[in-house]
Short mmCIF file of C-alpha atoms and ligand atoms in Angstrom, two decimals:
data_model
loop_
_atom_site.label_atom_id
_atom_site.label_comp_id
_atom_site.label_asym_id
_atom_site.label_seq_id
_atom_site.Cartn_x
_atom_site.Cartn_y
_atom_site.Cartn_z
CA MET A 1 -16.82 31.58 -26.44
CA LYS A 2 -16.57 27.90 -26.74
CA GLN A 3 -13.79 25.69 -27.57
CA PRO A 4 -14.21 24.96 -31.29
CA TYR A 5 -14.39 21.81 -32.48
CA VAL A 6 -12.29 21.87 -35.48
CA GLN A 7 -8.86 24.31 -35.33
CA MET A 8 -6.36 25.50 -37.88
CA GLN A 9 -3.82 26.68 -36.42
CA HIS A 10 -1.57 28.63 -38.42
CA VAL A 11 -1.55 26.12 -40.98
CA SER A 12 0.25 26.41 -44.18
CA LYS A 13 0.86 23.65 -47.05
CA SER A 14 3.56 23.44 -49.54
CA PHE A 15 3.87 20.73 -52.73
CA GLY A 16 7.51 20.87 -53.54
CA GLU A 17 8.26 24.63 -54.31
CA LYS A 18 4.20 25.34 -54.62
CA HIS A 19 3.02 26.94 -51.32
CA VAL A 20 -0.71 26.10 -51.43
CA LEU A 21 -2.16 27.33 -48.20
CA LYS A 22 -0.32 30.52 -45.97
CA ASN A 23 -1.11 30.96 -42.41
CA ILE A 24 -4.14 29.20 -42.35
CA GLN A 25 -6.44 29.87 -39.36
CA LEU A 26 -9.98 28.72 -38.84
CA ASP A 27 -11.66 27.65 -36.50
CA ILE A 28 -15.10 25.61 -36.75
CA GLN A 29 -18.07 24.89 -33.70
CA LYS A 30 -19.09 21.68 -32.97
CA GLY A 31 -22.32 21.16 -35.46
CA GLU A 32 -21.62 24.43 -37.26
CA PHE A 33 -22.01 23.87 -41.45
CA ILE A 34 -19.15 25.64 -43.15
CA SER A 35 -18.26 25.57 -47.08
CA ILE A 36 -14.99 26.31 -48.33
CA VAL A 37 -14.74 27.97 -51.92
CA GLY A 38 -12.59 29.93 -54.36
CA LYS A 39 -11.51 28.98 -57.75
CA SER A 40 -9.90 25.87 -59.45
CA GLY A 41 -6.53 24.93 -57.44
CA CYS A 42 -6.67 27.48 -54.58
CA GLY A 43 -6.63 24.86 -52.11
CA LYS A 44 -9.76 23.95 -50.84
CA SER A 45 -9.49 19.71 -51.30
CA THR A 46 -6.46 20.46 -49.19
CA ILE A 47 -7.81 21.87 -46.57
CA LEU A 48 -9.86 18.98 -46.16
CA ARG A 49 -7.36 16.22 -47.22
CA LEU A 50 -5.70 18.20 -43.85
CA VAL A 51 -8.22 17.77 -41.70
CA ALA A 52 -8.88 14.21 -42.27
CA GLY A 53 -5.78 13.77 -41.72
CA LEU A 54 -4.76 12.43 -45.55
CA GLU A 55 -2.13 15.22 -45.69
CA LYS A 56 0.52 16.93 -43.17
CA PRO A 57 0.71 20.69 -42.62
CA LYS A 58 4.30 22.18 -44.05
CA GLU A 59 3.69 24.49 -40.09
CA GLY A 60 1.11 24.68 -37.57
CA ASN A 61 -1.33 22.19 -36.26
CA ILE A 62 -4.60 21.01 -37.13
CA MET A 63 -6.84 19.83 -34.19
CA ILE A 64 -9.84 18.27 -33.70
CA ASN A 65 -11.98 18.01 -30.66
CA LYS A 66 -8.40 19.46 -28.72
CA MET A 67 -6.23 16.32 -30.43
CA LYS A 68 -4.32 17.48 -32.84
CA VAL A 69 -4.46 15.17 -36.39
CA LYS A 70 -1.71 12.65 -36.49
CA GLY A 71 -3.77 9.89 -38.92
CA ILE A 72 -7.02 9.76 -40.17
CA PRO A 73 -9.65 9.99 -36.93
CA GLU A 74 -11.94 7.80 -36.33
CA ASP A 75 -15.26 9.88 -36.04
CA VAL A 76 -13.98 11.81 -39.34
CA ARG A 77 -16.02 10.63 -42.37
CA ILE A 78 -15.25 12.37 -46.18
CA MET A 79 -17.16 11.87 -49.74
CA PHE A 80 -15.96 12.56 -52.37
CA GLN A 81 -17.30 13.71 -56.15
CA ASN A 82 -17.12 9.92 -57.08
CA GLY A 83 -18.89 8.30 -54.57
CA ARG A 84 -16.29 5.11 -54.74
CA LEU A 85 -18.22 2.46 -54.36
CA LEU A 86 -17.09 -1.14 -54.72
CA PRO A 87 -18.80 -2.06 -58.07
CA TRP A 88 -19.07 -5.89 -56.84
CA LYS A 89 -20.29 -5.47 -53.54
CA THR A 90 -24.43 -4.64 -53.08
CA VAL A 91 -25.72 -1.41 -51.88
CA LEU A 92 -26.07 -2.85 -48.57
CA GLN A 93 -22.46 -4.12 -48.40
CA ASN A 94 -21.05 -0.94 -49.38
CA VAL A 95 -23.54 0.92 -46.80
CA GLY A 96 -21.90 -2.15 -44.06
CA LEU A 97 -18.31 -1.92 -44.87
CA GLY A 98 -16.04 -2.03 -42.14
CA LEU A 99 -18.72 -1.99 -39.69
CA GLY A 100 -19.24 -5.59 -37.15
CA GLY A 101 -22.81 -7.51 -35.33
CA ASP A 102 -25.82 -5.85 -36.70
CA TRP A 103 -24.17 -4.46 -39.91
CA GLN A 104 -27.01 -5.38 -41.97
CA GLU A 105 -29.59 -3.41 -39.06
CA LEU A 106 -27.71 -0.58 -39.38
CA ALA A 107 -26.70 -0.33 -42.91
CA LEU A 108 -30.52 -0.40 -44.01
CA LYS A 109 -31.28 2.17 -41.54
CA ALA A 110 -28.38 4.48 -42.93
CA LEU A 111 -30.53 3.32 -46.67
CA GLN A 112 -34.05 4.64 -45.14
CA ASN A 113 -32.69 7.54 -44.58
CA VAL A 114 -30.89 8.34 -47.73
CA TYR A 115 -35.02 6.47 -49.07
CA LEU A 116 -32.64 3.87 -51.05
CA GLU A 117 -33.56 0.64 -48.88
CA ASP A 118 -35.41 -1.20 -51.81
CA ARG A 119 -31.91 -0.69 -53.64
CA LYS A 120 -30.04 -2.51 -51.14
CA ASP A 121 -29.86 -5.79 -52.82
CA GLU A 122 -28.69 -4.48 -55.97
CA TRP A 123 -24.93 -3.40 -57.60
CA PRO A 124 -23.86 0.25 -57.50
CA SER A 125 -23.40 0.03 -61.38
CA VAL A 126 -27.57 0.27 -62.16
CA LEU A 127 -27.81 3.28 -60.18
CA SER A 128 -28.11 6.44 -61.59
CA GLY A 129 -25.34 9.05 -60.43
CA GLY A 130 -26.94 10.55 -57.68
CA GLN A 131 -28.72 8.10 -56.43
CA GLN A 132 -25.11 6.23 -56.05
CA GLN A 133 -24.21 9.91 -54.03
CA ARG A 134 -26.75 9.04 -51.56
CA VAL A 135 -25.52 5.57 -50.69
CA SER A 136 -22.19 7.20 -50.36
CA LEU A 137 -23.41 9.86 -48.03
CA ALA A 138 -25.27 6.71 -46.48
CA ARG A 139 -21.70 5.02 -46.10
CA ALA A 140 -20.35 7.96 -44.51
CA LEU A 141 -23.26 8.37 -41.72
CA VAL A 142 -23.44 4.75 -40.83
CA HIS A 143 -21.01 5.04 -38.93
CA SER A 144 -22.87 8.60 -36.90
CA PRO A 145 -19.06 10.48 -37.68
CA SER A 146 -18.72 13.81 -35.49
CA LEU A 147 -17.27 15.60 -38.29
CA LEU A 148 -18.57 14.80 -41.90
CA LEU A 149 -16.18 16.31 -45.24
CA LEU A 150 -17.59 16.61 -48.42
CA ASP A 151 -15.31 17.33 -51.28
CA GLU A 152 -16.93 18.79 -53.83
CA PRO A 153 -19.41 15.50 -53.58
CA LEU A 154 -22.76 16.73 -56.09
CA GLY A 155 -20.40 18.33 -58.51
CA ALA A 156 -21.11 15.49 -61.39
CA LEU A 157 -24.61 15.50 -60.43
CA ASP A 158 -27.40 17.60 -62.91
CA ALA A 159 -29.66 20.49 -61.44
CA LEU A 160 -32.19 18.66 -59.78
CA THR A 161 -30.62 16.11 -58.73
CA ARG A 162 -27.94 18.07 -56.93
CA LEU A 163 -30.87 20.41 -55.37
CA GLU A 164 -32.62 17.25 -53.94
CA MET A 165 -28.73 16.01 -52.44
CA GLN A 166 -28.57 19.02 -50.40
CA ARG A 167 -32.05 19.56 -49.29
CA LEU A 168 -31.06 15.83 -47.78
CA ILE A 169 -27.80 16.87 -47.49
CA GLU A 170 -29.16 19.74 -45.59
CA GLN A 171 -32.70 17.55 -43.42
CA LEU A 172 -29.25 15.15 -42.07
CA TRP A 173 -27.01 17.46 -40.69
CA LEU A 174 -30.33 19.01 -38.97
CA ARG A 175 -31.04 15.99 -37.90
CA LYS A 176 -28.03 13.86 -37.11
CA SER A 177 -25.99 17.74 -35.76
CA PHE A 178 -22.75 16.10 -36.83
CA THR A 179 -20.25 19.59 -38.04
CA ALA A 180 -19.82 19.30 -42.26
CA ILE A 181 -17.07 21.07 -44.23
CA LEU A 182 -18.21 20.69 -47.67
CA VAL A 183 -15.87 21.99 -50.68
CA THR A 184 -18.10 23.13 -53.24
CA HIS A 185 -17.55 25.56 -56.81
CA ASP A 186 -21.38 26.72 -56.19
CA ILE A 187 -21.89 29.55 -54.44
CA GLU A 188 -25.90 29.42 -54.50
CA GLU A 189 -24.96 26.05 -52.50
CA ALA A 190 -22.89 27.29 -50.47
CA VAL A 191 -25.35 30.17 -49.51
CA ALA A 192 -28.10 27.46 -49.44
CA LEU A 193 -26.29 25.27 -46.87
CA SER A 194 -23.58 26.43 -44.50
CA ASP A 195 -23.50 29.16 -41.70
CA ARG A 196 -20.28 30.03 -42.78
CA ILE A 197 -18.76 30.69 -46.08
CA ILE A 198 -15.03 30.77 -46.00
CA LEU A 199 -13.66 31.69 -49.61
CA ILE A 200 -10.05 30.96 -50.66
CA GLU A 201 -7.36 33.10 -52.26
CA ASP A 202 -3.57 33.25 -53.20
CA GLY A 203 -3.56 30.35 -49.88
CA LYS A 204 -5.48 32.67 -47.64
CA ILE A 205 -8.52 32.95 -46.31
CA HIS A 206 -9.83 35.78 -48.34
CA LEU A 207 -13.79 36.43 -46.07
CA ASP A 208 -15.13 34.67 -43.65
CA TYR A 209 -18.88 35.07 -44.34
CA LYS A 210 -21.26 34.60 -41.86
CA VAL A 211 -24.74 33.37 -43.95
CA ASN A 212 -27.73 34.51 -41.02
CA LEU A 213 -30.72 33.27 -42.84
CA PRO A 214 -33.08 30.87 -41.05
CA ARG A 215 -34.02 27.24 -42.88
CA PRO A 216 -34.65 25.81 -44.97
CA ARG A 217 -33.82 28.72 -47.56
CA SER A 218 -35.79 29.78 -50.35
CA ARG A 219 -33.40 30.73 -53.11
CA THR A 220 -35.59 33.39 -54.07
CA ASN A 221 -35.89 35.61 -51.04
CA THR A 222 -34.07 38.63 -51.45
CA ALA A 223 -31.84 39.23 -48.45
CA PHE A 224 -30.62 34.94 -49.71
CA THR A 225 -29.37 36.95 -53.62
CA LYS A 226 -28.24 39.64 -51.74
CA ILE A 227 -26.07 36.96 -50.01
CA LEU A 228 -24.72 35.22 -52.84
CA ASP A 229 -24.36 38.35 -54.86
CA THR A 230 -21.80 39.66 -51.96
CA ILE A 231 -20.06 36.56 -52.44
CA LEU A 232 -20.23 36.54 -55.87
CA ASN A 233 -18.62 40.18 -56.19
CA ARG A 234 -15.50 39.09 -54.00
CA VAL A 235 -14.83 36.22 -56.17
CA LEU A 236 -15.00 37.64 -59.13
CA GLU A 237 -13.28 41.06 -58.27
CA HIS A 238 -10.56 38.61 -57.56
CA ASN A 239 -10.04 37.11 -60.61
CA GLN A 240 -10.51 40.29 -62.55
CA LEU A 241 -7.34 41.64 -60.68
CA ASP A 242 -5.80 38.13 -61.88
CA ASN A 243 -7.00 38.81 -65.55
CA GLN A 244 -5.94 42.39 -65.75
CA VAL A 245 -2.00 40.51 -64.21
CA GLY A 246 -2.47 38.35 -66.74
CA ASN A 247 -2.78 40.75 -69.13
CA LYS A 248 0.17 42.55 -68.11
CA GLN A 249 2.19 39.75 -68.19
CA VAL A 250 1.78 38.84 -71.60
CA THR A 251 1.90 42.21 -72.94
CA SER A 252 5.53 43.38 -71.38
N1 ATP B 1 -0.26 15.82 -53.94
C1 ATP B 1 -0.29 16.61 -54.30
N2 ATP B 1 0.61 16.99 -55.47
C2 ATP B 1 1.27 18.18 -55.58
N3 ATP B 1 0.62 18.93 -55.65
C3 ATP B 1 -0.84 19.11 -55.41
C4 ATP B 1 -1.01 17.97 -54.57
N4 ATP B 1 -2.08 18.25 -54.25
C5 ATP B 1 -2.59 19.42 -54.78
N5 ATP B 1 -1.52 19.96 -55.45
C6 ATP B 1 -1.25 21.06 -55.66
O1 ATP B 1 -1.82 21.77 -55.36
C7 ATP B 1 -3.02 22.87 -55.44
C8 ATP B 1 -4.25 23.00 -54.81
O2 ATP B 1 -4.83 21.67 -54.90
P1 ATP B 1 -6.39 21.46 -54.38
O3 ATP B 1 -6.71 20.19 -55.15
O4 ATP B 1 -6.48 21.78 -53.03
O5 ATP B 1 -6.85 22.65 -55.19
P2 ATP B 1 -9.00 22.73 -55.22
O6 ATP B 1 -8.95 23.98 -54.73
O7 ATP B 1 -9.36 21.93 -54.28
O8 ATP B 1 -9.01 22.75 -56.71
P3 ATP B 1 -10.28 22.27 -57.42
O9 ATP B 1 -11.31 23.13 -57.31
O10 ATP B 1 -9.72 22.16 -59.16
O11 ATP B 1 -11.00 20.71 -57.39
C9 ATP B 1 -3.09 22.70 -56.81
O12 ATP B 1 -2.09 23.54 -57.33
C10 ATP B 1 -2.73 21.31 -57.06
O13 ATP B 1 -2.22 21.06 -58.33
#
């Protein structure tokens, strides 16, 4: 067994009295594509923020490439739902942010990878939401990160653009072989893209599911829909319990 690339070792995290994550143990291999799913507020983004060094655990350690995460690691990039592009910089300048030397050449190559090189001199505000997210993806990948953290990056996109972006992310992940951790509400997106799906409930890992399907994945394939069903049932099963507990509290 290879040494995991990312390790969460007995990680707990609280905000005041609220215990968001409880003793999380998660090993991620180099090059793996992992999705984290679970209902709103279960702590998905907190996991990403901990791995990115933006938050500190209350207990436990987070290791990347055998090194304890202290600040924001050099070779880790994060992409958010809102692309966070700088409106006063052109598309090319946004992608080139923080690069030295031949930044224009590097940024242009990164834009070619997301099929937006012809928009390089425009302002971000004239691009569609999907195009802005492609710029944001180029900006993350121009640094050739070994780990890409995706915090619901496609959440605000329409269904078709979302599908296109999923394909693009998969294509670039296959070509560049970075490790990816995706937080998503969309279980189908998780099944389409991931090697493993982690379901968080009550601050714990409720399910760690290996998706053994060849790529590219057809969503109409029976094996695909079966896996989708299994995960959806696990999510719903827990929510039904929540509802019952909620109802009891209301009636007692
Ligand atoms: N900086 C903070 N201060 C206080 N509470 C926080 C902070 N960050 C997160 N929380 C709380 O921790 C819990 C988990 O938040 P988190 O953003 O990780 O959830 P999530 O699963 O990503 O939710 P969503 O799917 O809605 O984005 C929430 O109850 C949230 O209010």
